[in-house]
Every structure is written in structure tokens, then in C-alpha cells.
mmCIF file with all atom_site columns, C-alpha atoms and ligand atoms in Angstrom:
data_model
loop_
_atom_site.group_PDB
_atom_site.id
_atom_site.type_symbol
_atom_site.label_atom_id
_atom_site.label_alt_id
_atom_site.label_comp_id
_atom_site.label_asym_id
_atom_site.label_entity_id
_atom_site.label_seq_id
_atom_site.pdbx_PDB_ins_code
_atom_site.Cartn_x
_atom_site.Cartn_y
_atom_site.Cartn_z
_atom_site.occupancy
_atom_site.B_iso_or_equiv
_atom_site.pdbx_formal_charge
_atom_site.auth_seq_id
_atom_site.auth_comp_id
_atom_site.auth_asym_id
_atom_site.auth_atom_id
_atom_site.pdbx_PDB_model_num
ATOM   1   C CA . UNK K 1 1   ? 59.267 169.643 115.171 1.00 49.00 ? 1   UNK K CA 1
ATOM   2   C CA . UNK K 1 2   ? 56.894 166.744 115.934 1.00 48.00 ? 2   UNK K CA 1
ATOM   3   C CA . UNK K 1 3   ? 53.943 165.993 113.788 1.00 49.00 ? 3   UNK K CA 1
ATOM   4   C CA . UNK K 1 4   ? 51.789 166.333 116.566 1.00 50.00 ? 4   UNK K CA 1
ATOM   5   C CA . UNK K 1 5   ? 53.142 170.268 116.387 1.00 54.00 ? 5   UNK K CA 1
ATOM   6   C CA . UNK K 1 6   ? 53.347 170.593 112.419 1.00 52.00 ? 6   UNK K CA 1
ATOM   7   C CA . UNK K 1 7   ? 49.750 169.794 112.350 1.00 49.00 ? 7   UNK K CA 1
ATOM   8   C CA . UNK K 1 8   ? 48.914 172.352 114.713 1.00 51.00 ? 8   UNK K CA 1
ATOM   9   C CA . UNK K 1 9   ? 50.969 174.764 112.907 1.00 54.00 ? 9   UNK K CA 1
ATOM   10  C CA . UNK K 1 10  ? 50.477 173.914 109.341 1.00 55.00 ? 10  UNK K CA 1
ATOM   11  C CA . UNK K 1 11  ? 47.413 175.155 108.017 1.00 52.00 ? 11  UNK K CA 1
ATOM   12  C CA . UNK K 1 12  ? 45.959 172.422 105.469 1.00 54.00 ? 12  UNK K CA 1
ATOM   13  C CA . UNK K 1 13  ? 47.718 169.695 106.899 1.00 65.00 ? 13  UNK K CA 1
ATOM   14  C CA . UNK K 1 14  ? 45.308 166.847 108.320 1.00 72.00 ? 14  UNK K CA 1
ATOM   15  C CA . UNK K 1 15  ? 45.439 166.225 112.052 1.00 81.00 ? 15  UNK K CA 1
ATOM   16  C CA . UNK K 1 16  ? 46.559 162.622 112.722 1.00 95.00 ? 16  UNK K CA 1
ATOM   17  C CA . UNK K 1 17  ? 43.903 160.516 114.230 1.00 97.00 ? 17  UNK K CA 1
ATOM   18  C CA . UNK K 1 18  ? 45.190 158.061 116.144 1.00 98.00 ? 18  UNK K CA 1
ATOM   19  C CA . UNK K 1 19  ? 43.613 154.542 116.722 1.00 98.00 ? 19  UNK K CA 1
ATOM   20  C CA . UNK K 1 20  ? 44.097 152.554 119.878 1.00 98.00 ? 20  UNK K CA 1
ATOM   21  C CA . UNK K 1 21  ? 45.568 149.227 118.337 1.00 98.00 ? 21  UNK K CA 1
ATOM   22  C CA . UNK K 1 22  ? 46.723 146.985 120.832 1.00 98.00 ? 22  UNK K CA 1
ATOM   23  C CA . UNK K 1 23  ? 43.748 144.802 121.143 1.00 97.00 ? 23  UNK K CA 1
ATOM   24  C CA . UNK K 1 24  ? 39.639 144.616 119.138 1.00 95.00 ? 24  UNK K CA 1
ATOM   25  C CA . UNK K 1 25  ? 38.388 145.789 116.100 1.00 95.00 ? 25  UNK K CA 1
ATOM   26  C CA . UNK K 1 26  ? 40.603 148.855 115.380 1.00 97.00 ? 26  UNK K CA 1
ATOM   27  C CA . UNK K 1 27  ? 40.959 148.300 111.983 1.00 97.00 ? 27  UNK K CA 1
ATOM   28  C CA . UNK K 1 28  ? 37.333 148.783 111.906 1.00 97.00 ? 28  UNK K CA 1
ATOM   29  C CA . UNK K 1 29  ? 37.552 152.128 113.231 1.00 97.00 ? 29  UNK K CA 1
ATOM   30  C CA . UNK K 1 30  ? 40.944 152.666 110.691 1.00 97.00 ? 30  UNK K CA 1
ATOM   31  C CA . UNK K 1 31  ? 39.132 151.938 108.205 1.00 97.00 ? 31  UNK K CA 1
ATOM   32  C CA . UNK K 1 32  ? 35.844 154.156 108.422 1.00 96.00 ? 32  UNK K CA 1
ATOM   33  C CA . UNK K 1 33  ? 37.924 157.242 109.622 1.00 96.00 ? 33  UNK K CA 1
ATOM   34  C CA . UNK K 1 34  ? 39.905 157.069 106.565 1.00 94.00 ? 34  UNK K CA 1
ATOM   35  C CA . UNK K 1 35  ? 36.936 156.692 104.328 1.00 94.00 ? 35  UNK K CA 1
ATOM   36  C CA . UNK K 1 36  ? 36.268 160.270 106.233 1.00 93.00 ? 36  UNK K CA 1
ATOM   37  C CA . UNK K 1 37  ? 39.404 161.538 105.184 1.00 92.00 ? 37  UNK K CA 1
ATOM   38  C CA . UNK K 1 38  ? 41.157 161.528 108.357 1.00 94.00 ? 38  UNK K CA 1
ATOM   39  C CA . UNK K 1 39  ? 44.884 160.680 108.349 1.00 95.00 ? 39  UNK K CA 1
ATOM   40  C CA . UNK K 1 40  ? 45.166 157.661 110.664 1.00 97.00 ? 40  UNK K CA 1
ATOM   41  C CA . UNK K 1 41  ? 48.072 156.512 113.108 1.00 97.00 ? 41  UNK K CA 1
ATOM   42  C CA . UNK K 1 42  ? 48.120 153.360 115.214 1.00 98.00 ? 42  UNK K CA 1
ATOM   43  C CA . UNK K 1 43  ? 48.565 153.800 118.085 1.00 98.00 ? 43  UNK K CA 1
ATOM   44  C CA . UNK K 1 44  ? 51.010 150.876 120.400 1.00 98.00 ? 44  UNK K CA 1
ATOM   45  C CA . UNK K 1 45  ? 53.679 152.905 121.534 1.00 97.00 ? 45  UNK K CA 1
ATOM   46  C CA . UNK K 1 46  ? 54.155 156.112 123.327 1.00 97.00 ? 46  UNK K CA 1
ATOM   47  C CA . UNK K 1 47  ? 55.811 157.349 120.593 1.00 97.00 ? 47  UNK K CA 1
ATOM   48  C CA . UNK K 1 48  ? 52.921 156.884 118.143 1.00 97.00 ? 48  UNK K CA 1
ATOM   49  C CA . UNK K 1 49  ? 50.322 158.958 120.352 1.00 97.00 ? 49  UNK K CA 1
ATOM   50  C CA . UNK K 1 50  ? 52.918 161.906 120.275 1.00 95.00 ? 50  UNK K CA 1
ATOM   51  C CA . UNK K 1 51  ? 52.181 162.202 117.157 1.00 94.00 ? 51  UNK K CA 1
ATOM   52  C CA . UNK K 1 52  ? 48.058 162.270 117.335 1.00 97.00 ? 52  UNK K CA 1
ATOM   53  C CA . UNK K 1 53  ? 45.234 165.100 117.946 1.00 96.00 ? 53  UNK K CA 1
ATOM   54  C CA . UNK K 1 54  ? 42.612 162.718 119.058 1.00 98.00 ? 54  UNK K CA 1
ATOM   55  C CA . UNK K 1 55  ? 42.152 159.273 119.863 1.00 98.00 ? 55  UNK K CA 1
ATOM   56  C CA . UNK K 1 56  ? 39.766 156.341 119.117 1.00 98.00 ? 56  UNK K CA 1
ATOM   57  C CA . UNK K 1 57  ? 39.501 153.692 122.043 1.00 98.00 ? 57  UNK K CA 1
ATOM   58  C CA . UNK K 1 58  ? 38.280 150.805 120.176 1.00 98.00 ? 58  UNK K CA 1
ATOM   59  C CA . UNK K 1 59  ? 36.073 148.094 121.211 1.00 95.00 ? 59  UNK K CA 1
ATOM   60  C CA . UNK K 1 60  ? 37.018 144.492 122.280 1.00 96.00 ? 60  UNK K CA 1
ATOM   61  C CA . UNK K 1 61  ? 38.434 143.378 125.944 1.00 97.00 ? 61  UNK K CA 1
ATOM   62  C CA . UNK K 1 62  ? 38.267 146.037 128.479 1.00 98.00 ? 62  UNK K CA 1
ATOM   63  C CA . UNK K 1 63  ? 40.566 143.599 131.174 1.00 98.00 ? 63  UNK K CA 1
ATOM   64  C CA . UNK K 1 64  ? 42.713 142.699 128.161 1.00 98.00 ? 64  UNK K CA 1
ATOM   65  C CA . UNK K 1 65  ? 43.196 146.346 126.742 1.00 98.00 ? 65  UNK K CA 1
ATOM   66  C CA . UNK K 1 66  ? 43.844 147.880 130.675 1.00 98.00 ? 66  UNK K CA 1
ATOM   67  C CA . UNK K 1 67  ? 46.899 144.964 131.059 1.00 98.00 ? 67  UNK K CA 1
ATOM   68  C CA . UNK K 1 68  ? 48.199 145.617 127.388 1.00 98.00 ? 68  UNK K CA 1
ATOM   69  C CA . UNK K 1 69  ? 47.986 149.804 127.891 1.00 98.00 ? 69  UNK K CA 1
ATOM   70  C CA . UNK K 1 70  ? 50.309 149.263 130.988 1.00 98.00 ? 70  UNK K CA 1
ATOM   71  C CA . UNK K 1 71  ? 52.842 146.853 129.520 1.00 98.00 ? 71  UNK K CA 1
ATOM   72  C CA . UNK K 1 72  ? 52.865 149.235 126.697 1.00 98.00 ? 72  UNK K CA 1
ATOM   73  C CA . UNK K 1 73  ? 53.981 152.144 128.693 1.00 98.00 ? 73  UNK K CA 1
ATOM   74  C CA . UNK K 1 74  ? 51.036 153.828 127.399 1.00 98.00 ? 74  UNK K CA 1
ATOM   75  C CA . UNK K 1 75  ? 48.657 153.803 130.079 1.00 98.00 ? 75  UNK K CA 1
ATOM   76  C CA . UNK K 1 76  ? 50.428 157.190 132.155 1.00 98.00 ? 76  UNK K CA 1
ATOM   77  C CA . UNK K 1 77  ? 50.965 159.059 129.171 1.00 98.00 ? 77  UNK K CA 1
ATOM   78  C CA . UNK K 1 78  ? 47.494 158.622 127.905 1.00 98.00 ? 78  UNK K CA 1
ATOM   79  C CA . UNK K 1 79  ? 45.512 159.272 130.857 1.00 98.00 ? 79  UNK K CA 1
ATOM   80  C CA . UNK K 1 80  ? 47.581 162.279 130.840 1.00 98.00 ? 80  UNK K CA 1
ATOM   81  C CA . UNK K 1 81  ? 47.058 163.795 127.139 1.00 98.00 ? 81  UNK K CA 1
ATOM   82  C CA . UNK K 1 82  ? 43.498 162.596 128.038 1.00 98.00 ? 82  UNK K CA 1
ATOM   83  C CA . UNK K 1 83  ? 43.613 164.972 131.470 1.00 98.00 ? 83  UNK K CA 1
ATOM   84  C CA . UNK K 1 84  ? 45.026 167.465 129.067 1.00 97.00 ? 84  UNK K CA 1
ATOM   85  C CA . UNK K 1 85  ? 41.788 167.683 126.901 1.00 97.00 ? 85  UNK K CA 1
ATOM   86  C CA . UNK K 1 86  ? 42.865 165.133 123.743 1.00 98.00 ? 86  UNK K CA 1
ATOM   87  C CA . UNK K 1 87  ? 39.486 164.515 121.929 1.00 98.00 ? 87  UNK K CA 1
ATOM   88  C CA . UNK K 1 88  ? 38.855 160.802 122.029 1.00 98.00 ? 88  UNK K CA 1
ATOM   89  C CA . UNK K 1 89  ? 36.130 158.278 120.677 1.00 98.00 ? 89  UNK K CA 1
ATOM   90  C CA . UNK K 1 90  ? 35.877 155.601 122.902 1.00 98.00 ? 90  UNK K CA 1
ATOM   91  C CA . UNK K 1 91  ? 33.114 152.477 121.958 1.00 98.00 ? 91  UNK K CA 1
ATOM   92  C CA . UNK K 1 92  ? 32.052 149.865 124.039 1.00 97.00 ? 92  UNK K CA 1
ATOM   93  C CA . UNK K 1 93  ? 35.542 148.254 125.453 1.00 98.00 ? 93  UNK K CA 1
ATOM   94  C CA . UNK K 1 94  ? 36.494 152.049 125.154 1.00 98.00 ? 94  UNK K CA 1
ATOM   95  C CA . UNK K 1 95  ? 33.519 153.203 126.657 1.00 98.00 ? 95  UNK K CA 1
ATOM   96  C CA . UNK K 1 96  ? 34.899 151.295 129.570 1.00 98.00 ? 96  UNK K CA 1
ATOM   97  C CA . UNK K 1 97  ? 38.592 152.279 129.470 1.00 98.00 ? 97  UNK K CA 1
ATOM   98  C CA . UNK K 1 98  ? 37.371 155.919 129.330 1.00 98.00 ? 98  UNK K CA 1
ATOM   99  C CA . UNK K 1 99  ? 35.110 156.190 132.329 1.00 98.00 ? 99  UNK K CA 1
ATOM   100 C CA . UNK K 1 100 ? 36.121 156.847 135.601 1.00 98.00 ? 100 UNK K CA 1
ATOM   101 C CA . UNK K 1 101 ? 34.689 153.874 137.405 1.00 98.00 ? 101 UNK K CA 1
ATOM   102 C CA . UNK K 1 102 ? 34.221 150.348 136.385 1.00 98.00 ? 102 UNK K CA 1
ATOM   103 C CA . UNK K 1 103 ? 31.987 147.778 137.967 1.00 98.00 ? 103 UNK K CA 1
ATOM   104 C CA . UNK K 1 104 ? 32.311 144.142 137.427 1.00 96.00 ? 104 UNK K CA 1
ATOM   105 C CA . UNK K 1 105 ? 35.745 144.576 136.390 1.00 96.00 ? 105 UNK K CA 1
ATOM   106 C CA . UNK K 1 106 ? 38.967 142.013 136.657 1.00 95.00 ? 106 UNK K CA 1
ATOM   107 C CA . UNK K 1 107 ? 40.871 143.509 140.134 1.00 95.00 ? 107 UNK K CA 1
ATOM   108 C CA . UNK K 1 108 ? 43.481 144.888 138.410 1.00 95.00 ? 108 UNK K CA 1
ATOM   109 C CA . UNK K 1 109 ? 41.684 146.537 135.505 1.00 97.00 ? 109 UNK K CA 1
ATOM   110 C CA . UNK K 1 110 ? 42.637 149.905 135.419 1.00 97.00 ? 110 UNK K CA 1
ATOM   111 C CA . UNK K 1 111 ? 39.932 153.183 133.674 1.00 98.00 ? 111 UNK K CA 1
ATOM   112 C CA . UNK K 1 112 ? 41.481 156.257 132.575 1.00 98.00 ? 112 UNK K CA 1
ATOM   113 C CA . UNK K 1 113 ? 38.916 158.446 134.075 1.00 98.00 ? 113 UNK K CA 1
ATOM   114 C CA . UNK K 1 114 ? 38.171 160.950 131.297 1.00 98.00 ? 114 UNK K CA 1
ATOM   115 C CA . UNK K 1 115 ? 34.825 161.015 131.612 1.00 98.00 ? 115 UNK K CA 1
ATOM   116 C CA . UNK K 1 116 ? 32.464 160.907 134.505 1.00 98.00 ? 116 UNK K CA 1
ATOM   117 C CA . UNK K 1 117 ? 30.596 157.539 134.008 1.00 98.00 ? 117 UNK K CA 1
ATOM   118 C CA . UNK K 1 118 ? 30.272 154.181 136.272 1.00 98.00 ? 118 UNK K CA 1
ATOM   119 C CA . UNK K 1 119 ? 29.485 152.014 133.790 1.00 98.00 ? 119 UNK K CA 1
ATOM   120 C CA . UNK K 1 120 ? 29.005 148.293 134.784 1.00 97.00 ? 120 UNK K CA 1
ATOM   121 C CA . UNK K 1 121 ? 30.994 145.603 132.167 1.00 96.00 ? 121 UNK K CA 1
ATOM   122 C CA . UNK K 1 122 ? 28.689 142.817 130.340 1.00 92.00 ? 122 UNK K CA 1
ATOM   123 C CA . UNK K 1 123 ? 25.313 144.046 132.340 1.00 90.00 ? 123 UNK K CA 1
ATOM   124 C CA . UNK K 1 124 ? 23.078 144.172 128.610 1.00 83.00 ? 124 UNK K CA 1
ATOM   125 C CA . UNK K 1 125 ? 23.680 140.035 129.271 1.00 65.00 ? 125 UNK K CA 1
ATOM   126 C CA . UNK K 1 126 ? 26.438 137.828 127.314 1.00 60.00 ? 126 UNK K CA 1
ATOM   127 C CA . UNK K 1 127 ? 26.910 137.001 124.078 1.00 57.00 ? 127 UNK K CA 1
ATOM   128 C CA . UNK K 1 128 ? 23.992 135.635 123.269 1.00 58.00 ? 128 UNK K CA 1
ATOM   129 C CA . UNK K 1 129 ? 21.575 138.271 124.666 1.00 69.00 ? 129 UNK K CA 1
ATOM   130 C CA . UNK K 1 130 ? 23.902 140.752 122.475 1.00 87.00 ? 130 UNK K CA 1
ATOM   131 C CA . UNK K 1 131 ? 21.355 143.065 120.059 1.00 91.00 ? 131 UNK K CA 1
ATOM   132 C CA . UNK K 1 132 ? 21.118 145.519 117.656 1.00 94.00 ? 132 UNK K CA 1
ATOM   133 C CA . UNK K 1 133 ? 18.366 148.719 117.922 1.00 95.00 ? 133 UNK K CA 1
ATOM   134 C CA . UNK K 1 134 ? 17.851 152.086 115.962 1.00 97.00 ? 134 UNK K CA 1
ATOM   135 C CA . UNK K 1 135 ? 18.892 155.008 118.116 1.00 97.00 ? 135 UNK K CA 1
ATOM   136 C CA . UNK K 1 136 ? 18.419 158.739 117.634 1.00 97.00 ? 136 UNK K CA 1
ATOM   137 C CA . UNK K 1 137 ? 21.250 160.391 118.647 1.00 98.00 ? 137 UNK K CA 1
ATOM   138 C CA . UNK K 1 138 ? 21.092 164.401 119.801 1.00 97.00 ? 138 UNK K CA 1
ATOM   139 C CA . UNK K 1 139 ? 23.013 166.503 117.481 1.00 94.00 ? 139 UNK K CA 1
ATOM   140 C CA . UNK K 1 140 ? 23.489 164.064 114.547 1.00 95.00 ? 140 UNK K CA 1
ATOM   141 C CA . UNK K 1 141 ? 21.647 164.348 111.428 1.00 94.00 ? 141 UNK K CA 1
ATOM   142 C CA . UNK K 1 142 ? 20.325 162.449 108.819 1.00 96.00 ? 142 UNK K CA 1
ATOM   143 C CA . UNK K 1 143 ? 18.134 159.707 110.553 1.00 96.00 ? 143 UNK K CA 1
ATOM   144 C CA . UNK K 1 144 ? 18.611 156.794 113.582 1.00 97.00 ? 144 UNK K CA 1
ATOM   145 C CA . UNK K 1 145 ? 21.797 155.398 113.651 1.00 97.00 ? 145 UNK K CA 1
ATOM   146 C CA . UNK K 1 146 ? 22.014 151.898 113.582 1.00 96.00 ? 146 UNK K CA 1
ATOM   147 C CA . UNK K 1 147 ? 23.331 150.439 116.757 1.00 96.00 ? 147 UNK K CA 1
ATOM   148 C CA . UNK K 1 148 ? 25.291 146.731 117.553 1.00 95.00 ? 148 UNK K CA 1
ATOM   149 C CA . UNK K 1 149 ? 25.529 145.760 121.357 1.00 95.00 ? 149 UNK K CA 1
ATOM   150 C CA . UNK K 1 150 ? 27.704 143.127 121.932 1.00 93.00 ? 150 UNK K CA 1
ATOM   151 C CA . UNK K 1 151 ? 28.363 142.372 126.024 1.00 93.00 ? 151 UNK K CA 1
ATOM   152 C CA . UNK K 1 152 ? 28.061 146.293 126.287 1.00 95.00 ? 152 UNK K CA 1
ATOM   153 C CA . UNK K 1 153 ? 28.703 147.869 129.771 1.00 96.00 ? 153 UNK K CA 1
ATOM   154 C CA . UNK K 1 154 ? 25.652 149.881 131.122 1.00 96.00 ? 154 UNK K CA 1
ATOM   155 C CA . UNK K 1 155 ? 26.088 153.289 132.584 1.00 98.00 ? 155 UNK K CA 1
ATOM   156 C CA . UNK K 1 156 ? 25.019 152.937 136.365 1.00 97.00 ? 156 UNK K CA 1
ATOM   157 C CA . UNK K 1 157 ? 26.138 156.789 137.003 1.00 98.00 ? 157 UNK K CA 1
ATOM   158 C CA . UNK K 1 158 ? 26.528 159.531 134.389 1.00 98.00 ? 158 UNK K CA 1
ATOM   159 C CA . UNK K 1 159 ? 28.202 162.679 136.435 1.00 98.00 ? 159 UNK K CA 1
ATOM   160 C CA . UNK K 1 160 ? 26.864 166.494 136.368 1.00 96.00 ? 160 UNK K CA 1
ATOM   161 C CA . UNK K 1 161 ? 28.845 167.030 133.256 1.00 96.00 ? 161 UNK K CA 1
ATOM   162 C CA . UNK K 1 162 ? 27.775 164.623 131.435 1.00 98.00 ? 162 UNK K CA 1
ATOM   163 C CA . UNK K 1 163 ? 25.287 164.643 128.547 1.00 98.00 ? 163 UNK K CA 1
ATOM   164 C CA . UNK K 1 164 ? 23.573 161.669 127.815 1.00 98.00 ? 164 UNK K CA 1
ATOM   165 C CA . UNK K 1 165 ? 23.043 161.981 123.928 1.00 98.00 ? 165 UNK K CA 1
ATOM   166 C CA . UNK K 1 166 ? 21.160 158.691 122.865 1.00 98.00 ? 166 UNK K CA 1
ATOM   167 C CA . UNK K 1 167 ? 19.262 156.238 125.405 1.00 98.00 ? 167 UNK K CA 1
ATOM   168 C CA . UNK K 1 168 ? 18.095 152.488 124.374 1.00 96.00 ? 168 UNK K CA 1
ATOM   169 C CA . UNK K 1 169 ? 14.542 151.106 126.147 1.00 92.00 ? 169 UNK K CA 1
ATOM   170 C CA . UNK K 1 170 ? 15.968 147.324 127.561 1.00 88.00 ? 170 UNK K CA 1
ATOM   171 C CA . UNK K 1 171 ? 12.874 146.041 130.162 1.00 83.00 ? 171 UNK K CA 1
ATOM   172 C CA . UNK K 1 172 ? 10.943 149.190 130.047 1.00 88.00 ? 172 UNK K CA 1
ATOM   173 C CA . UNK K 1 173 ? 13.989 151.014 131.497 1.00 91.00 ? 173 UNK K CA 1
ATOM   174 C CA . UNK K 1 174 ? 15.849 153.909 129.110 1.00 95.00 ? 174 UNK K CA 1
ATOM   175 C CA . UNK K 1 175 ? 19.400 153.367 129.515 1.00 96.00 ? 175 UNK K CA 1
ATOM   176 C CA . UNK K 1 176 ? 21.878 155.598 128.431 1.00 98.00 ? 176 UNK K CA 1
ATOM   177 C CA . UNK K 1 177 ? 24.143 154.902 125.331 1.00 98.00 ? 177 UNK K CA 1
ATOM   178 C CA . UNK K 1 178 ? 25.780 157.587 124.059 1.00 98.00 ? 178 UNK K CA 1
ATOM   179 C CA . UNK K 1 179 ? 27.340 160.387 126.494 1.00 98.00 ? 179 UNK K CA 1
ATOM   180 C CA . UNK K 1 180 ? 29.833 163.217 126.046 1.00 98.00 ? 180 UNK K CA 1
ATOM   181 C CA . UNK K 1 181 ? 31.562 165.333 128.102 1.00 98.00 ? 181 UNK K CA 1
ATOM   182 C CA . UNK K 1 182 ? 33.933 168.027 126.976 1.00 97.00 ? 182 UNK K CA 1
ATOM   183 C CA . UNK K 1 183 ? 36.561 166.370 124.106 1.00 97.00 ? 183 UNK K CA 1
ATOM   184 C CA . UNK K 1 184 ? 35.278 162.916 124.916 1.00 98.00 ? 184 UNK K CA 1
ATOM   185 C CA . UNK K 1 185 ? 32.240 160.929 122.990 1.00 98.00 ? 185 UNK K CA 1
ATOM   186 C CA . UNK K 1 186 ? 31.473 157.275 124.366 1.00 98.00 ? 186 UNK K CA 1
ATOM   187 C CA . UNK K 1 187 ? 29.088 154.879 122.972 1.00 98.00 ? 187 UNK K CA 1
ATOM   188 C CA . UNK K 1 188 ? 28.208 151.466 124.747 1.00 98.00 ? 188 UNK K CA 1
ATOM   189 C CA . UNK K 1 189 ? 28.082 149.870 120.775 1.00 97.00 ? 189 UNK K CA 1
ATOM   190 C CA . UNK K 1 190 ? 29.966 149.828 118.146 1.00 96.00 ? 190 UNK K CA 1
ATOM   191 C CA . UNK K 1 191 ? 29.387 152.162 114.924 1.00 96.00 ? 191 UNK K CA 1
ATOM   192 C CA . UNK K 1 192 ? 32.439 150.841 113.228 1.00 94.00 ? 192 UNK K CA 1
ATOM   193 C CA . UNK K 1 193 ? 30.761 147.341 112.708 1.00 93.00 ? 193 UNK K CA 1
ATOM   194 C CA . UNK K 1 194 ? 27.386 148.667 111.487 1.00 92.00 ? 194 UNK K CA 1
ATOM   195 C CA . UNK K 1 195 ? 29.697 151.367 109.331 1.00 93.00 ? 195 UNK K CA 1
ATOM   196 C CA . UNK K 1 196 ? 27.950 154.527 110.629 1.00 96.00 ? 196 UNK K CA 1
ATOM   197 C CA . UNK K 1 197 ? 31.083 157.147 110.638 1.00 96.00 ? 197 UNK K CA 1
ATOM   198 C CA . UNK K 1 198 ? 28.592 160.051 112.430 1.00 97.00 ? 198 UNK K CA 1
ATOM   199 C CA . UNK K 1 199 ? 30.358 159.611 116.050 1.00 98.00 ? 199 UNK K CA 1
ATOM   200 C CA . UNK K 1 200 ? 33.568 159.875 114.274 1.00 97.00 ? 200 UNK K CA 1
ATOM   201 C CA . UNK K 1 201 ? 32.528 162.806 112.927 1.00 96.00 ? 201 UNK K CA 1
ATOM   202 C CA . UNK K 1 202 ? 32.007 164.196 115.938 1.00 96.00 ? 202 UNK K CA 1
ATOM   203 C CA . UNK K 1 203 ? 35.450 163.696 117.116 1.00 97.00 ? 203 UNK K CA 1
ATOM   204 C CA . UNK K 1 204 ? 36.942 165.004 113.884 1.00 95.00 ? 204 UNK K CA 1
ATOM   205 C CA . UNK K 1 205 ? 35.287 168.416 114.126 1.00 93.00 ? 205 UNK K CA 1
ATOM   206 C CA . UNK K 1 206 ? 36.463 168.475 117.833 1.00 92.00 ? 206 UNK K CA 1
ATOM   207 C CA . UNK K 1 207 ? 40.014 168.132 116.191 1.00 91.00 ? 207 UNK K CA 1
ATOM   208 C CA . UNK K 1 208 ? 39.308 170.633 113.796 1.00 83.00 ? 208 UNK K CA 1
ATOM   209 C CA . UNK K 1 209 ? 37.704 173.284 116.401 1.00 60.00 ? 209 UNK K CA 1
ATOM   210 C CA . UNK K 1 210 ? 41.444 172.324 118.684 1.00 60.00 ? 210 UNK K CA 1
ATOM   211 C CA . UNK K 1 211 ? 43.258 173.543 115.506 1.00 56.00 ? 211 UNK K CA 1
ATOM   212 C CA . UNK K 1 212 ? 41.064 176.998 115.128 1.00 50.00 ? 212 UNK K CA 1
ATOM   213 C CA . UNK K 1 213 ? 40.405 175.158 111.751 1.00 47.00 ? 213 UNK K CA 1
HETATM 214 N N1 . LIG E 2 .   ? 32.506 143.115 127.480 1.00 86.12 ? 1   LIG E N1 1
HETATM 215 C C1 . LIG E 2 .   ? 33.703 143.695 126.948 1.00 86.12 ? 1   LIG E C1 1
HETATM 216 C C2 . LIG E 2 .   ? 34.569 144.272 128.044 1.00 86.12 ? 1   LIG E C2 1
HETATM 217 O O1 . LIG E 2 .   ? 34.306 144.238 129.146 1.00 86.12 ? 1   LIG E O1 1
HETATM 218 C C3 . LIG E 2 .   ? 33.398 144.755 125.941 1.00 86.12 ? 1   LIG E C3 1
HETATM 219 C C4 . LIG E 2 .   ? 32.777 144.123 124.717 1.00 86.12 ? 1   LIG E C4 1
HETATM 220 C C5 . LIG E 2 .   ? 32.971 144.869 123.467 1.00 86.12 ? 1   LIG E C5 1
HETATM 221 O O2 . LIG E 2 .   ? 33.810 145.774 123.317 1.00 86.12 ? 1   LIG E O2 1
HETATM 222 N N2 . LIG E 2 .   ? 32.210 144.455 122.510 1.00 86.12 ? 1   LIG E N2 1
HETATM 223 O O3 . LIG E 2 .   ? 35.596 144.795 127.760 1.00 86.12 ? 1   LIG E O3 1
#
């Protein structure tokens, strides 16, 4: 039996969380979903997401991450336990990777299309124009979170399904930041550097509601 299925069987037994780690900060990510408890596996090979209940797509290079998920042999099998309704967490380079639709991307960068976003890559400005804001989030508790953009892709379309759960103000314009739709959370910054676990959260009681837990 595959852990993926003892987990789902077992009652007690922690859901792996799996962490995109082929590229970026994932051992950001590792580290502040096992400070929640979660039971974290890395994820590089097919293999290793056979054995997960929800994903974190981590941030970093969106052009770099779409080449390495192909040469991988993960890209297919992804996009498909995405289709199938895997919970994921997906920040800023994820953010990217999940949408449906990039703009600004390399030619051959490739989205997974699990949520219904166009999100544009690097449109907040470059490194230097990267910055940090306090956003209030709909549905989390317990006060703003604290928010890091660094070259963060803007969302130019959010689909009918889509809920847009936190918005930043850049040039008088409210932009959206955090979205959701079904099993997927994205956020254009990145809550493992500032150390806010809340998204994560999210994504763990997802697993937990998938395991009638
Ligand atoms: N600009 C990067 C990209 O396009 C994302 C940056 C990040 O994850 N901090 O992939």
C-alpha cells in the first residue's frame, strides 16, 4: 500500500505534505510547515509526489522551475493530481506555475493551469522596486499578515471562480494578492520569508477536510 493510501486509511497518521524542491526557497516552506506539525516530503521525483496529499509550489524562478518540472518527469503527473483536486499552496514563482495563463513569460514556460488567473511575471517592478505591506487576508485570524514582494507577478484576470482573498493598493490601484479557488491558495508574496504559517494553514485543513479528518 502506498503512503499516499495509508494516510488516507490510517486514522491518526499525518498526511504527507509535500514541498516542490527543485528550485527557490523550499526549505523555507519545509521548515514552517513542520513547525505546524505537518509531515513533510520533497518533492523531485514522480515517485515522491505519490506519496503526498497536498503540495506547496514554492517561490523562486517561474522559467527555471517550468524547464526543471519537465526534465523531472514531473510536470504531466502533477498537472494531473492537480486536475484531480490535490490541495496545493503555491507563492509567488508558484503563484505563477499554478495559474492558467502567464504573461511576460520565457516561450517555452509552461503553467499548470489549476487555477483560473492571468497573472503577468515581474509587473510590481524588479528587484529593487520589491516591497513589503500589511495585508488583511479574508478568513484568517489574528491580525494583518505581513507580506514580502519580491518581482511578484500581478493578476491581470482572476476567473468566475475565483476569490480574491487579500488585495494590496500599488498607484492608487487595489491589486489582488491572495486568491483561491477550490483546493488551491496562491499568494503573489512569500509568507515563508516573513514566517507567517496562516496560508499554510489553510492548505493543511484542506488536507485534513480530504481525509474526513
Ligand atoms: N519573478 C519570478 C518569476 O517569474 C518570481 C519571483 C519570486 O518567486 N520571488 O518566476
Amino acid at each position: 500500500m502506498s503512503l499516499r493510501d495509508r494516510a488516507a486509511s490510517t486514522p491518526g497518521l499525518a498526511p504527507a505534505i509535500g514541498v516542490l524542491a527543485l528550485q527557490g526557497d523550499s526549505a523555507e516552506h519545509r521548515q514552517l510547515l513542520e513547525r505546524l506539525g505537518a509531515d513533510v516530503v520533497e518533492v523531485r521525483l514522480p515517485k515522491d509526489l505519490e506519496q503526498v496529499e497536498a503540495i506547496v509550489v514554492p517561490g523562486g524562478e517561474s522559467t527555471t522551475l517550468s524547464l526543471l518540472l519537465q526534465s523531472a518527469g514531473l510536470f504531466e503527473p502533477l498537472a494531473s493530481r492537480l486536475a484531480e483536486g490535490l490541495p496545493a499552496l503555491g507563492t509567488c514563482a508558484g503563484m505563477i506555475l499554478l495559474a492558467e495563463e502567464v504573461l511576460d513569460g520565457r516561450p517555452d514556460q509552461r503553467s499548470l493551469g489549476a487555477i483560473e488567473l492571468s497573472v503577468r511575471r515581474n509587473a510590481f517592478g524588479r528587484q529593487l522596486q520589491s516591497f513589503e505591506a500589511d495585508l488583511d487576508v479574508a478568513g484568517i485570524e489574528g491580525g494583518p499578515m505581513h507580506a514580502v514582494f519580491i518581482r511578484a507577478p500581478l493578476v491581470e484576470r482572476a476567473g468566475e471562480g475565483v476569490e480574491v482573498l487579500a488585495r494590496v493598493e500599488r498607484a492608487g490601484v487595489e491589486q489582488p494578492v491572495v486568491c483561491r479557488q477550490g483546493n488551491v491558495i496562491v499568494a503573489a508574496f512569500h509568507p515563508e520569508l516573513s514566517g507567517d504559517g496562516r496560508l499554510h494553514e489553510l492548505l493543511l485543513e484542506k488536507v485534513g477536510a480530504r481525509a474526513g479528518r
